[in-house]
Short mmCIF file of C-alpha atoms and ligand atoms in Angstrom, two decimals:
data_model
loop_
_atom_site.label_atom_id
_atom_site.label_comp_id
_atom_site.label_asym_id
_atom_site.label_seq_id
_atom_site.Cartn_x
_atom_site.Cartn_y
_atom_site.Cartn_z
CA UNK A 16 0.00 0.00 0.00
CA UNK A 17 1.47 3.32 -1.09
CA UNK A 18 1.07 6.24 1.28
CA UNK A 19 -1.24 8.88 -0.15
CA UNK A 20 -0.80 12.65 0.07
CA UNK A 21 -3.83 14.59 1.27
CA UNK A 22 -4.31 17.97 -0.41
CA UNK A 23 -6.73 20.80 0.10
CA UNK A 24 -8.63 21.99 -2.97
CA UNK A 25 -9.82 25.49 -3.68
CA UNK A 26 -10.21 27.84 -6.63
CA UNK A 27 -10.05 24.87 -9.03
CA UNK A 28 -6.54 23.82 -7.87
CA UNK A 29 -5.09 21.13 -5.61
CA UNK A 30 -3.24 22.92 -2.81
CA UNK A 31 -0.23 21.41 -1.07
CA UNK A 32 -0.87 21.83 2.66
CA UNK A 33 1.11 24.34 4.71
CA UNK A 34 0.02 23.19 8.18
CA UNK A 35 2.60 21.47 10.33
CA UNK A 36 0.20 19.74 12.72
CA UNK A 37 -0.59 16.27 11.36
CA UNK A 38 -2.96 13.34 11.90
CA UNK A 39 -2.40 9.80 10.62
CA UNK A 40 -5.12 8.21 8.50
CA UNK A 41 -5.40 4.46 9.10
CA UNK A 42 -6.65 1.37 7.34
CA UNK A 43 -8.72 0.17 10.32
CA UNK A 44 -8.72 -3.47 9.14
CA UNK A 45 -4.92 -3.70 9.24
CA UNK A 46 -4.13 -0.95 11.72
CA UNK A 47 -1.68 0.58 9.24
CA UNK A 48 -1.07 4.21 8.35
CA UNK A 49 -2.19 4.93 4.77
CA UNK A 50 -1.88 8.73 4.69
CA UNK A 51 -0.89 11.71 6.76
CA UNK A 52 -3.22 14.69 6.93
CA UNK A 53 -1.97 18.21 7.67
CA UNK A 54 -4.54 20.24 9.59
CA UNK A 55 -5.37 23.44 7.71
CA UNK A 56 -3.91 26.73 8.86
CA UNK A 57 -6.13 29.78 9.31
CA UNK A 58 -4.64 31.24 6.14
CA UNK A 59 -5.69 28.13 4.18
CA UNK A 60 -9.23 28.18 5.59
CA UNK A 61 -9.51 31.84 4.56
CA UNK A 62 -8.23 31.09 1.06
CA UNK A 63 -10.79 28.29 0.56
CA UNK A 64 -13.68 30.47 1.78
CA UNK A 65 -12.58 33.42 -0.36
CA UNK A 66 -12.37 31.18 -3.45
CA UNK A 67 -15.93 29.97 -2.75
CA UNK A 68 -17.12 33.56 -2.22
CA UNK A 69 -15.54 34.75 -5.47
CA UNK A 70 -17.11 31.87 -7.40
CA UNK A 71 -20.50 32.65 -5.84
CA UNK A 72 -20.61 36.08 -7.52
CA UNK A 73 -20.88 34.49 -10.97
CA UNK A 74 -22.30 31.02 -10.16
CA UNK A 75 -25.44 32.52 -8.63
CA UNK A 76 -26.18 34.21 -11.99
CA UNK A 77 -25.87 31.03 -14.07
CA UNK A 78 -29.37 29.79 -15.00
CA UNK A 79 -30.48 26.84 -12.89
CA UNK A 80 -30.92 24.70 -16.01
CA UNK A 81 -27.20 25.16 -16.71
CA UNK A 82 -26.15 24.75 -13.07
CA UNK A 83 -27.54 21.21 -13.01
CA UNK A 84 -25.64 20.10 -16.14
CA UNK A 85 -22.42 19.24 -14.21
CA UNK A 86 -24.63 17.14 -11.88
CA UNK A 87 -25.93 15.07 -14.80
CA UNK A 88 -22.29 14.53 -15.86
CA UNK A 89 -21.25 13.78 -12.27
CA UNK A 90 -23.91 11.07 -12.01
CA UNK A 91 -22.40 9.31 -15.07
CA UNK A 92 -18.84 9.74 -13.74
CA UNK A 93 -19.78 8.35 -10.30
CA UNK A 94 -21.37 5.31 -11.98
CA UNK A 95 -18.23 4.81 -14.08
CA UNK A 96 -15.90 4.94 -11.04
CA UNK A 97 -18.34 3.33 -8.63
CA UNK A 98 -16.13 0.37 -7.70
CA UNK A 99 -13.00 2.49 -7.19
CA UNK A 100 -14.97 4.79 -4.88
CA UNK A 101 -16.34 1.90 -2.85
CA UNK A 102 -12.83 0.46 -2.46
CA UNK A 103 -11.59 3.80 -1.12
CA UNK A 104 -14.43 3.91 1.42
CA UNK A 105 -13.69 0.35 2.57
CA UNK A 106 -9.97 1.10 2.78
CA UNK A 107 -10.20 4.10 5.09
CA UNK A 108 -13.52 3.46 6.84
CA UNK A 109 -13.38 -0.33 7.24
CA UNK A 110 -16.94 -1.21 6.22
CA UNK A 111 -17.56 -4.14 3.85
CA UNK A 112 -17.56 -3.59 0.10
CA UNK A 113 -21.31 -4.33 0.01
CA UNK A 114 -21.87 -1.60 2.62
CA UNK A 115 -19.66 0.84 0.70
CA UNK A 116 -21.66 0.11 -2.45
CA UNK A 117 -24.90 0.83 -0.56
CA UNK A 118 -23.40 4.09 0.65
CA UNK A 119 -22.31 5.29 -2.79
CA UNK A 120 -25.71 4.36 -4.25
CA UNK A 121 -27.31 6.73 -1.73
CA UNK A 122 -24.83 9.47 -2.66
CA UNK A 123 -25.68 9.10 -6.35
CA UNK A 124 -29.41 9.18 -5.62
CA UNK A 125 -28.93 12.63 -4.08
CA UNK A 126 -27.17 13.82 -7.24
CA UNK A 127 -30.12 12.49 -9.25
CA UNK A 128 -32.67 14.29 -7.05
CA UNK A 129 -30.72 17.56 -7.20
CA UNK A 130 -30.82 17.34 -11.02
CA UNK A 131 -34.52 18.21 -10.56
CA UNK A 132 -33.68 21.56 -8.95
CA UNK A 133 -35.27 23.62 -11.76
CA UNK A 134 -38.54 22.12 -10.54
CA UNK A 135 -37.71 21.96 -6.80
CA UNK A 136 -36.67 25.62 -6.57
CA UNK A 137 -40.01 26.91 -7.89
CA UNK A 138 -41.99 28.98 -5.44
CA UNK A 139 -45.45 30.46 -4.95
CA UNK A 140 -47.34 33.08 -6.99
CA UNK A 141 -50.71 34.59 -6.05
CA UNK A 142 -52.37 36.61 -8.75
CA UNK A 143 -54.50 39.53 -7.48
CA UNK A 144 -54.01 39.48 -3.73
CA UNK A 145 -55.73 42.89 -4.05
CA UNK A 146 -57.04 44.69 -7.14
CA UNK A 147 -54.10 45.04 -9.56
CA UNK A 148 -51.59 43.60 -7.08
CA UNK A 149 -49.76 40.26 -7.35
CA UNK A 150 -47.55 38.63 -4.75
CA UNK A 151 -44.90 35.99 -5.27
CA UNK A 152 -41.74 34.60 -3.73
CA UNK A 153 -38.38 33.79 -5.25
CA UNK A 154 -35.66 31.56 -3.83
CA UNK A 155 -32.15 32.98 -4.06
CA UNK A 156 -28.91 31.24 -3.07
CA UNK A 157 -27.53 32.08 0.37
CA UNK A 158 -23.82 32.17 -0.46
CA UNK A 159 -20.91 30.11 0.83
CA UNK A 160 -22.04 26.91 2.60
CA UNK A 161 -19.75 25.03 5.00
CA UNK A 162 -20.28 21.25 5.19
CA UNK A 163 -18.76 19.62 8.29
CA UNK A 164 -18.83 15.83 7.91
CA UNK A 165 -18.41 12.73 10.14
CA UNK A 166 -16.23 9.66 9.52
CA UNK A 167 -18.89 6.98 9.13
CA UNK A 168 -20.25 7.78 5.63
CA UNK A 169 -17.48 9.69 3.83
CA UNK A 170 -19.11 9.17 0.42
CA UNK A 171 -22.78 9.68 1.23
CA UNK A 172 -23.16 12.33 3.92
CA UNK A 173 -21.55 15.24 2.02
CA UNK A 174 -24.09 14.50 -0.71
CA UNK A 175 -27.06 15.10 1.61
CA UNK A 176 -26.12 18.75 1.08
CA UNK A 177 -23.60 19.37 -1.70
CA UNK A 178 -25.61 18.74 -4.90
CA UNK A 179 -28.53 20.85 -3.64
CA UNK A 180 -26.30 23.73 -2.49
CA UNK A 181 -24.57 24.04 -5.85
CA UNK A 182 -27.73 23.48 -7.90
CA UNK A 183 -29.45 26.44 -6.20
CA UNK A 184 -26.41 28.65 -6.90
CA UNK A 185 -24.57 28.56 -3.57
CA UNK A 186 -20.92 27.46 -3.38
CA UNK A 187 -19.41 25.12 -0.80
CA UNK A 188 -16.41 24.46 1.39
CA UNK A 189 -16.40 20.85 2.60
CA UNK A 190 -14.50 19.71 5.65
CA UNK A 191 -14.38 15.92 5.59
CA UNK A 192 -13.69 14.02 8.78
CA UNK A 193 -9.96 14.12 9.46
CA UNK A 194 -10.13 10.33 9.92
CA UNK A 195 -11.36 9.59 6.36
CA UNK A 196 -10.20 12.30 3.91
CA UNK A 197 -9.36 10.04 0.94
CA UNK A 198 -12.93 9.43 -0.28
CA UNK A 199 -13.60 13.16 -0.59
CA UNK A 200 -10.23 13.60 -2.30
CA UNK A 201 -11.34 11.12 -4.96
CA UNK A 202 -14.84 12.61 -5.17
CA UNK A 203 -13.30 16.06 -5.66
CA UNK A 204 -11.26 14.79 -8.62
CA UNK A 205 -14.48 13.49 -10.15
CA UNK A 206 -16.35 16.74 -9.48
CA UNK A 207 -13.50 18.59 -11.18
CA UNK A 208 -14.00 16.34 -14.22
CA UNK A 209 -17.74 17.08 -14.23
CA UNK A 210 -17.02 20.62 -15.42
CA UNK A 211 -17.98 22.63 -12.33
CA UNK A 212 -16.48 26.12 -12.55
CA UNK A 213 -13.52 26.77 -10.26
CA UNK A 214 -14.38 27.73 -6.71
CA UNK A 215 -17.90 26.23 -6.71
CA UNK A 216 -16.75 23.24 -4.63
CA UNK A 217 -13.73 23.46 -2.31
CA UNK A 218 -12.24 21.05 0.23
CA UNK A 219 -10.33 21.93 3.37
CA UNK A 220 -8.88 19.26 5.67
CA UNK A 221 -8.79 19.71 9.40
CA UNK A 222 -10.44 18.94 12.71
CA UNK A 223 -12.58 20.70 15.28
CA UNK A 224 -10.56 23.91 15.10
CA UNK A 225 -11.03 24.09 11.32
CA UNK A 226 -14.82 23.69 11.79
CA UNK A 227 -14.78 26.55 14.28
CA UNK A 228 -12.88 28.81 11.89
CA UNK A 229 -15.39 28.08 9.14
CA UNK A 230 -18.33 28.75 11.47
CA UNK A 231 -16.88 32.11 12.52
CA UNK A 232 -15.83 33.23 9.03
CA UNK A 233 -18.00 36.22 7.98
CA UNK A 234 -18.23 35.05 4.34
CA UNK A 235 -19.67 31.65 5.33
CA UNK A 236 -23.46 31.95 5.31
CA UNK A 237 -24.66 28.48 6.31
CA UNK A 238 -23.41 25.52 8.32
CA UNK A 239 -24.43 21.90 7.70
CA UNK A 240 -23.04 19.60 10.37
CA UNK A 241 -23.31 15.84 10.95
CA UNK A 242 -21.58 14.17 13.91
CA UNK A 243 -21.89 13.44 17.61
CA UNK A 244 -24.52 15.27 19.68
CA UNK A 245 -21.99 17.10 21.85
CA UNK A 246 -20.31 18.55 18.77
CA UNK A 247 -23.69 19.19 17.08
CA UNK A 248 -24.85 21.25 20.05
CA UNK A 249 -21.56 23.16 20.09
CA UNK A 250 -21.78 23.90 16.36
CA UNK A 251 -25.43 24.96 16.67
CA UNK A 252 -24.64 27.40 19.49
CA UNK A 253 -21.57 28.85 17.79
CA UNK A 254 -23.34 29.22 14.47
CA UNK A 255 -26.25 30.99 16.17
CA UNK A 256 -23.79 33.34 17.91
CA UNK A 257 -22.37 34.27 14.51
CA UNK A 258 -25.88 34.71 13.04
CA UNK A 259 -25.54 31.80 10.61
CA UNK A 260 -28.20 29.51 9.20
CA UNK A 261 -27.48 26.08 10.68
CA UNK A 262 -28.59 22.44 10.57
CA UNK A 263 -26.90 19.90 12.86
CA UNK A 264 -27.53 16.15 12.80
CA UNK A 265 -26.36 14.57 16.05
CA UNK A 266 -25.80 11.16 17.62
CA UNK A 267 -28.25 8.37 18.36
CA UNK A 268 -29.28 5.48 20.57
CA UNK A 269 -31.88 3.72 18.46
CA UNK A 270 -34.43 1.32 19.96
CA UNK A 271 -36.24 -1.44 18.05
CA UNK A 272 -39.42 -2.83 19.56
CA UNK A 273 -40.29 -6.47 18.85
CA UNK A 274 -43.86 -7.63 19.43
CA UNK A 275 -44.63 -11.32 19.99
CA UNK A 276 -46.30 -11.65 16.56
CA UNK A 277 -43.17 -10.51 14.63
CA UNK A 278 -41.75 -12.91 12.07
CA UNK A 279 -38.73 -14.35 13.81
CA UNK A 280 -36.53 -15.22 10.84
CA UNK A 281 -36.78 -12.03 8.79
CA UNK A 282 -36.95 -9.74 11.84
CA UNK A 283 -33.81 -11.29 13.35
CA UNK A 284 -31.88 -10.94 10.08
CA UNK A 285 -32.96 -7.32 9.63
CA UNK A 286 -32.26 -6.33 13.26
CA UNK A 287 -28.85 -8.06 13.28
CA UNK A 288 -27.92 -6.20 10.11
CA UNK A 289 -29.06 -2.94 11.68
CA UNK A 290 -27.14 -3.51 14.95
CA UNK A 291 -23.93 -4.99 13.51
CA UNK A 292 -23.82 -3.66 9.92
CA UNK A 293 -21.04 -1.07 9.44
CA UNK A 294 -19.78 -2.43 12.80
CA UNK A 295 -22.62 -0.59 14.53
CA UNK A 296 -21.24 2.74 13.31
CA UNK A 297 -24.40 3.96 11.59
CA UNK A 298 -26.40 6.78 13.12
CA UNK A 299 -29.35 4.49 12.26
CA UNK A 300 -27.88 1.40 13.94
CA UNK A 301 -30.24 -0.42 16.30
CA UNK A 302 -28.72 -0.30 19.71
CA UNK A 303 -31.48 -1.53 22.05
CA UNK A 304 -33.90 -4.36 21.23
CA UNK A 305 -37.04 -4.08 23.37
CA UNK A 306 -38.59 -7.53 23.52
CA UNK A 307 -42.28 -7.31 24.40
CA UNK A 308 -43.91 -10.09 26.45
CA UNK A 309 -43.62 -13.50 24.79
CA UNK A 310 -41.18 -12.15 22.19
CA UNK A 311 -38.49 -12.26 24.87
CA UNK A 312 -37.36 -15.86 24.90
CA UNK A 313 -37.37 -16.72 21.17
CA UNK A 314 -35.90 -13.38 20.04
CA UNK A 315 -33.22 -13.31 22.73
CA UNK A 316 -32.08 -16.72 21.47
CA UNK A 317 -32.20 -15.84 17.77
CA UNK A 318 -30.41 -12.49 18.25
CA UNK A 319 -27.67 -14.12 20.36
CA UNK A 320 -27.23 -16.66 17.63
CA UNK A 321 -27.10 -14.00 14.89
CA UNK A 322 -24.43 -12.10 16.86
CA UNK A 323 -22.32 -15.15 17.57
CA UNK A 324 -22.30 -16.32 13.94
CA UNK A 325 -21.73 -13.03 12.11
CA UNK A 326 -18.62 -13.30 9.97
CA UNK A 327 -16.24 -10.50 10.89
CA UNK A 328 -12.98 -9.50 9.17
CA UNK A 329 -11.38 -7.24 6.57
CA UNK A 330 -14.12 -5.49 4.56
CA UNK A 331 -12.35 -6.45 1.30
CA UNK A 332 -12.92 -10.15 2.11
CA UNK A 333 -16.12 -12.18 2.10
CA UNK A 334 -17.36 -10.99 5.51
CA UNK A 335 -20.51 -9.48 7.00
CA UNK A 336 -18.81 -6.94 9.27
CA UNK A 337 -15.55 -4.97 9.33
CA UNK A 338 -13.58 -3.22 12.08
CA UNK A 339 -14.43 -0.05 14.01
CA UNK A 340 -12.73 3.14 12.88
CA UNK A 341 -9.76 3.43 15.24
CA UNK A 342 -7.84 1.96 18.12
CA UNK A 343 -9.25 4.71 20.35
CA UNK A 344 -12.77 3.73 19.32
CA UNK A 345 -12.09 0.03 20.04
CA UNK A 346 -10.72 0.95 23.49
CA UNK A 347 -13.71 3.17 24.23
CA UNK A 348 -16.16 0.39 23.29
CA UNK A 349 -14.22 -2.20 25.29
CA UNK A 350 -14.07 -0.02 28.37
CA UNK A 351 -17.83 0.61 28.16
CA UNK A 352 -18.32 -3.18 28.00
CA UNK A 353 -15.94 -3.66 30.95
CA UNK A 354 -18.23 -1.40 32.99
CA UNK A 355 -21.10 -3.92 32.52
CA UNK A 356 -19.02 -7.10 32.41
CA UNK A 357 -21.58 -9.31 34.13
CA UNK A 358 -24.24 -8.34 31.53
CA UNK A 359 -22.23 -9.41 28.46
CA UNK A 360 -23.86 -12.58 27.07
CA UNK A 361 -22.11 -12.63 23.67
CA UNK A 362 -18.66 -11.15 24.06
CA UNK A 363 -17.13 -9.42 21.04
CA UNK A 364 -14.01 -8.46 22.97
CA UNK A 365 -12.74 -12.00 22.57
CA UNK A 366 -11.58 -12.96 19.07
CA UNK A 367 -8.56 -14.06 17.09
CA UNK A 368 -8.37 -11.06 14.71
CA UNK A 369 -4.96 -9.85 15.77
CA UNK A 370 -4.52 -6.94 13.33
CA UNK A 371 -6.78 -3.90 13.05
CA UNK A 372 -9.46 -2.46 15.28
CA UNK A 373 -11.97 -5.25 15.70
CA UNK A 374 -14.78 -5.70 18.19
CA UNK A 375 -17.04 -8.59 17.22
CA UNK A 376 -20.85 -8.49 17.65
CA UNK A 377 -21.75 -8.24 21.31
CA UNK A 378 -24.99 -8.72 23.24
CA UNK A 379 -25.80 -7.18 26.62
CA UNK A 380 -28.69 -8.46 28.74
CA UNK A 381 -30.38 -8.10 32.15
CA UNK A 382 -29.47 -4.46 32.63
CA UNK A 383 -31.33 -2.34 35.10
CA UNK A 384 -33.37 0.41 33.32
CA UNK A 385 -31.31 3.03 35.14
CA UNK A 386 -27.94 1.72 33.89
CA UNK A 387 -26.25 4.65 32.09
CA UNK A 388 -25.13 2.42 29.20
CA UNK A 389 -28.79 2.31 28.08
CA UNK A 390 -28.50 6.06 27.42
CA UNK A 391 -24.96 6.12 26.02
CA UNK A 392 -24.19 6.03 22.31
CA UNK A 393 -21.66 3.17 22.04
CA UNK A 394 -21.17 3.49 18.25
CA UNK A 395 -19.94 -0.08 17.94
CA UNK A 396 -21.46 -3.54 17.25
CA UNK A 397 -23.26 -3.85 20.58
CA UNK A 398 -26.96 -4.70 20.96
CA UNK A 399 -28.65 -4.52 24.36
CA UNK A 400 -31.73 -6.68 24.97
CA UNK A 401 -34.35 -5.44 27.39
CA UNK A 402 -37.77 -6.83 28.26
CA UNK A 403 -41.05 -4.90 28.53
CA UNK A 404 -44.51 -6.28 29.27
CA UNK A 405 -46.56 -4.19 26.80
CA UNK A 406 -46.26 -1.91 23.76
CA UNK A 407 -47.18 1.02 26.06
CA UNK A 408 -44.20 0.29 28.29
CA UNK A 409 -41.99 -0.10 25.21
CA UNK A 410 -43.14 3.25 23.80
CA UNK A 411 -42.55 4.89 27.17
CA UNK A 412 -38.95 3.65 27.06
CA UNK A 413 -38.52 4.78 23.42
CA UNK A 414 -39.65 8.30 24.35
CA UNK A 415 -37.67 8.53 27.57
CA UNK A 416 -34.14 8.80 26.11
CA UNK A 417 -32.30 11.96 25.11
CA UNK A 418 -31.85 10.95 21.48
CA UNK A 419 -34.55 10.79 18.80
CA UNK A 420 -32.93 9.66 15.59
CA UNK A 421 -34.80 6.42 14.78
CA UNK A 422 -37.15 3.86 16.35
CA UNK A 423 -38.43 0.68 14.69
CA UNK A 424 -41.26 -1.75 15.31
CA UNK A 425 -41.46 -5.39 14.28
CA UNK A 426 -44.99 -6.81 14.13
CA UNK A 427 -47.73 -8.22 11.90
CA UNK A 428 -50.28 -5.80 13.41
CA UNK A 429 -51.22 -2.76 11.34
CA UNK A 430 -52.95 -1.24 14.35
CA UNK A 431 -49.80 -1.49 16.49
CA UNK A 432 -47.70 -0.10 13.62
CA UNK A 433 -50.01 2.86 13.16
CA UNK A 434 -49.91 3.65 16.87
CA UNK A 435 -46.12 3.32 16.97
CA UNK A 436 -45.46 5.64 14.06
CA UNK A 437 -47.79 8.22 15.61
CA UNK A 438 -46.44 8.10 19.16
CA UNK A 439 -42.69 7.45 18.80
CA UNK A 440 -40.92 10.80 19.34
CA UNK A 441 -38.16 10.31 16.78
CA UNK A 442 -37.24 11.66 13.36
CA UNK A 443 -37.16 8.39 11.40
CA UNK A 444 -39.49 5.42 11.99
CA UNK A 445 -39.07 1.88 10.66
CA UNK A 446 -41.91 -0.64 10.50
CA UNK A 447 -40.43 -4.10 9.91
CA UNK A 448 -37.37 -2.18 8.64
CA UNK A 449 -34.15 -2.00 10.68
CA UNK A 450 -32.38 0.95 9.07
CA UNK A 451 -35.07 3.53 8.27
CA UNK A 452 -32.83 5.71 6.07
CA UNK A 453 -34.93 8.23 4.14
CA UNK A 454 -34.48 8.25 0.37
CA UNK A 455 -32.97 11.37 -1.20
CA UNK A 456 -36.35 12.95 -1.95
CA UNK A 457 -37.33 12.85 1.76
CA UNK A 458 -35.60 14.84 4.51
CA UNK A 459 -33.09 12.91 6.63
CA UNK A 460 -34.93 13.64 9.84
CA UNK A 461 -34.04 13.53 13.53
CA UNK A 462 -35.43 14.81 16.82
CA UNK A 463 -34.37 15.86 20.33
CA UNK A 464 -30.55 15.52 20.84
CA UNK A 465 -30.24 13.90 17.40
CA UNK A 466 -31.08 17.08 15.50
CA UNK A 467 -30.61 20.78 16.11
CA UNK A 468 -32.28 23.07 13.59
CA UNK A 469 -35.40 22.93 11.45
CA UNK A 470 -34.58 22.18 7.80
CA UNK A 471 -32.82 18.84 7.24
CA UNK A 472 -30.52 17.49 4.55
CA UNK A 473 -31.79 15.95 1.26
CA UNK A 474 -34.60 16.86 -1.12
CA UNK A 475 -36.81 19.90 -0.73
CA UNK A 476 -35.57 20.67 2.79
CA UNK A 477 -32.04 21.06 1.41
CA UNK A 478 -33.27 23.36 -1.38
CA UNK A 479 -34.97 25.55 1.20
CA UNK A 480 -31.96 25.48 3.54
CA UNK A 481 -29.54 26.73 0.90
CA UNK A 482 -31.83 29.54 -0.33
CA UNK A 483 -33.35 32.72 1.00
CA UNK A 484 -36.99 33.17 0.20
CA UNK A 485 -37.71 36.71 -0.92
CA UNK A 486 -41.31 37.89 -1.22
CA UNK A 487 -42.33 40.44 -3.85
CA UNK A 488 -45.60 42.39 -3.75
CA UNK A 489 -46.11 44.09 -7.10
CA UNK A 490 -48.56 46.72 -8.38
CA UNK A 491 -48.83 47.98 -11.95
CA UNK A 492 -51.58 50.68 -11.90
CA UNK A 493 -53.60 50.82 -15.10
CA UNK A 494 -53.48 54.62 -15.19
CA UNK A 495 -49.64 54.65 -15.40
CA UNK A 496 -49.50 52.47 -18.49
CA UNK A 497 -49.49 53.56 -22.11
CA UNK A 498 -52.50 52.40 -24.08
CA UNK A 499 -51.65 49.74 -26.73
P1 NAD B 17 -17.60 13.93 15.52
O1 NAD B 17 -18.64 14.74 16.20
O2 NAD B 17 -16.43 13.50 16.28
O3 NAD B 17 -17.02 14.72 14.24
C1 NAD B 17 -17.85 15.15 13.17
C2 NAD B 17 -17.15 16.28 12.43
O4 NAD B 17 -17.09 17.45 13.24
C3 NAD B 17 -15.71 16.01 12.04
O5 NAD B 17 -15.47 16.63 10.79
C4 NAD B 17 -14.90 16.67 13.16
O6 NAD B 17 -13.64 17.12 12.70
C5 NAD B 17 -15.76 17.84 13.54
N1 NAD B 17 -15.82 18.15 14.98
C6 NAD B 17 -15.58 17.32 16.02
N2 NAD B 17 -15.85 17.96 17.18
C7 NAD B 17 -16.27 19.20 16.86
C8 NAD B 17 -16.70 20.32 17.62
N3 NAD B 17 -16.77 20.30 18.95
N4 NAD B 17 -17.06 21.46 16.96
C9 NAD B 17 -17.03 21.50 15.60
N5 NAD B 17 -16.63 20.47 14.84
C10 NAD B 17 -16.27 19.33 15.45
O7 NAD B 17 -18.37 12.66 14.88
P2 NAD B 17 -17.74 11.35 14.22
O8 NAD B 17 -17.12 10.50 15.27
O9 NAD B 17 -16.95 11.70 13.02
O10 NAD B 17 -19.08 10.64 13.68
C11 NAD B 17 -19.86 9.78 14.47
C12 NAD B 17 -21.03 10.51 15.10
O11 NAD B 17 -21.83 11.10 14.09
C13 NAD B 17 -21.95 9.59 15.88
O12 NAD B 17 -22.35 10.24 17.04
C14 NAD B 17 -23.13 9.39 14.93
O13 NAD B 17 -24.33 9.04 15.56
C15 NAD B 17 -23.20 10.74 14.28
N6 NAD B 17 -23.89 10.69 13.01
C16 NAD B 17 -25.15 11.22 12.95
C17 NAD B 17 -25.86 11.17 11.77
C18 NAD B 17 -27.26 11.70 11.69
O14 NAD B 17 -27.80 11.81 10.60
N7 NAD B 17 -27.88 12.04 12.81
C19 NAD B 17 -25.27 10.60 10.63
C20 NAD B 17 -23.98 10.09 10.73
C21 NAD B 17 -23.29 10.15 11.93
#
């Protein structure tokens, strides 16, 4: 494996980094360094933002029908280089190739949806709100958008925002996660090939400090953040202080409720994939299975079995689950498990994978409802089983946590499903679905500590987020006009 250089990109040029503070990028399956990233200096952050601001002056005036043409080309280029992209995701992020393919498919779907921006950006017109007076609204691009991204979906998450921002006429500065910069480096090469004018998309590599500089920069008009809840809250508060438009997706602790009438085979497979897929590092990973009444015994057995038999290894091999992102992450997960040692029924700490950052699927059971681990985002392949007597008690638990990203129900009862989707206080609901990830034409929702803001990523919400709505009230008195 050759070491890769990580460059910034602004004003249509790759920029050799000037920063002297570095971070190693690892292949988490082998525990080897594959690149070194230089954290951006303030001067570099300023240069990237200024390039985006300069490009905005002309890009905003390009007709929307022309602005979407590079997106049509990008879609074809992403399809052409699909496998190379998925290999880069697996290399730096550790997930299996099948999971990386699923991720890139979702990214491409957002490019496809944003190609419809000439339609999506239309707004309202009322003829004759009073005699001779019409009123209408127009959506105009905000300006430079900063996109601050997490490590777990380096190909997909930037695309919840990017294609919409540029299609409406804004320009962007992306800060990928410092742990996985190579996917965005490759995506940027492909965006360059799609014919986007220089400065419309820019990439700056760095960590928390770089995010904070972008948030404070007066030429940055909007902040789109995805990451842990603590950081999301921090970004939301800072952005508000600087008067910026802001949307922050946060962390999660997702419950799935299993009723006694649920189909055991399909539900187990779907829940195991949700809990252990991407090594539990999805914001939509199931983390707590609430087994209602008679569901307890059979589902506890089947989920234990699914955890114990899941094939774990290097994502490039024929496996069902890869490593977690870093040694620090593995240690954090293991120390959380050590704190509830007596509740570990399937123990993923024990395995013979001697290289890389592996924790195998783990099951926790018999925890007291007040145990803090039931409220802590583990972000690893750990599923906790708890028992509740009724759907009411299960719903009460679902609505009692701080997070509200996703909740799922497994049942054959339409009545129970209808009640669940109405009463669960979360942003995304799954019914007999374990990863309720909204398609690109729906908002990627979230509630409570899982989302700060109002407009989400994807689809129409993203179009609205990256535009200002201006209202025009217009009168053309008859008596002022020449007669024709
Ligand atoms: P993270 O919060 O550590 O980092 C996210 C990004 O923010 C990175 O680019 C990082 O450099 C930057 N950052 C870190 N701390 C910051 C701070 N205090 N202020 C400003 N910027 C900061 O998250 P991560 O470990 O990369 O990603 C995993 C987390 O993201 C999990 O909590 C997961 O649930 C969450 N996530 C949520 C969603 C969602 O849609 N709700 C989607 C994916 C991931």
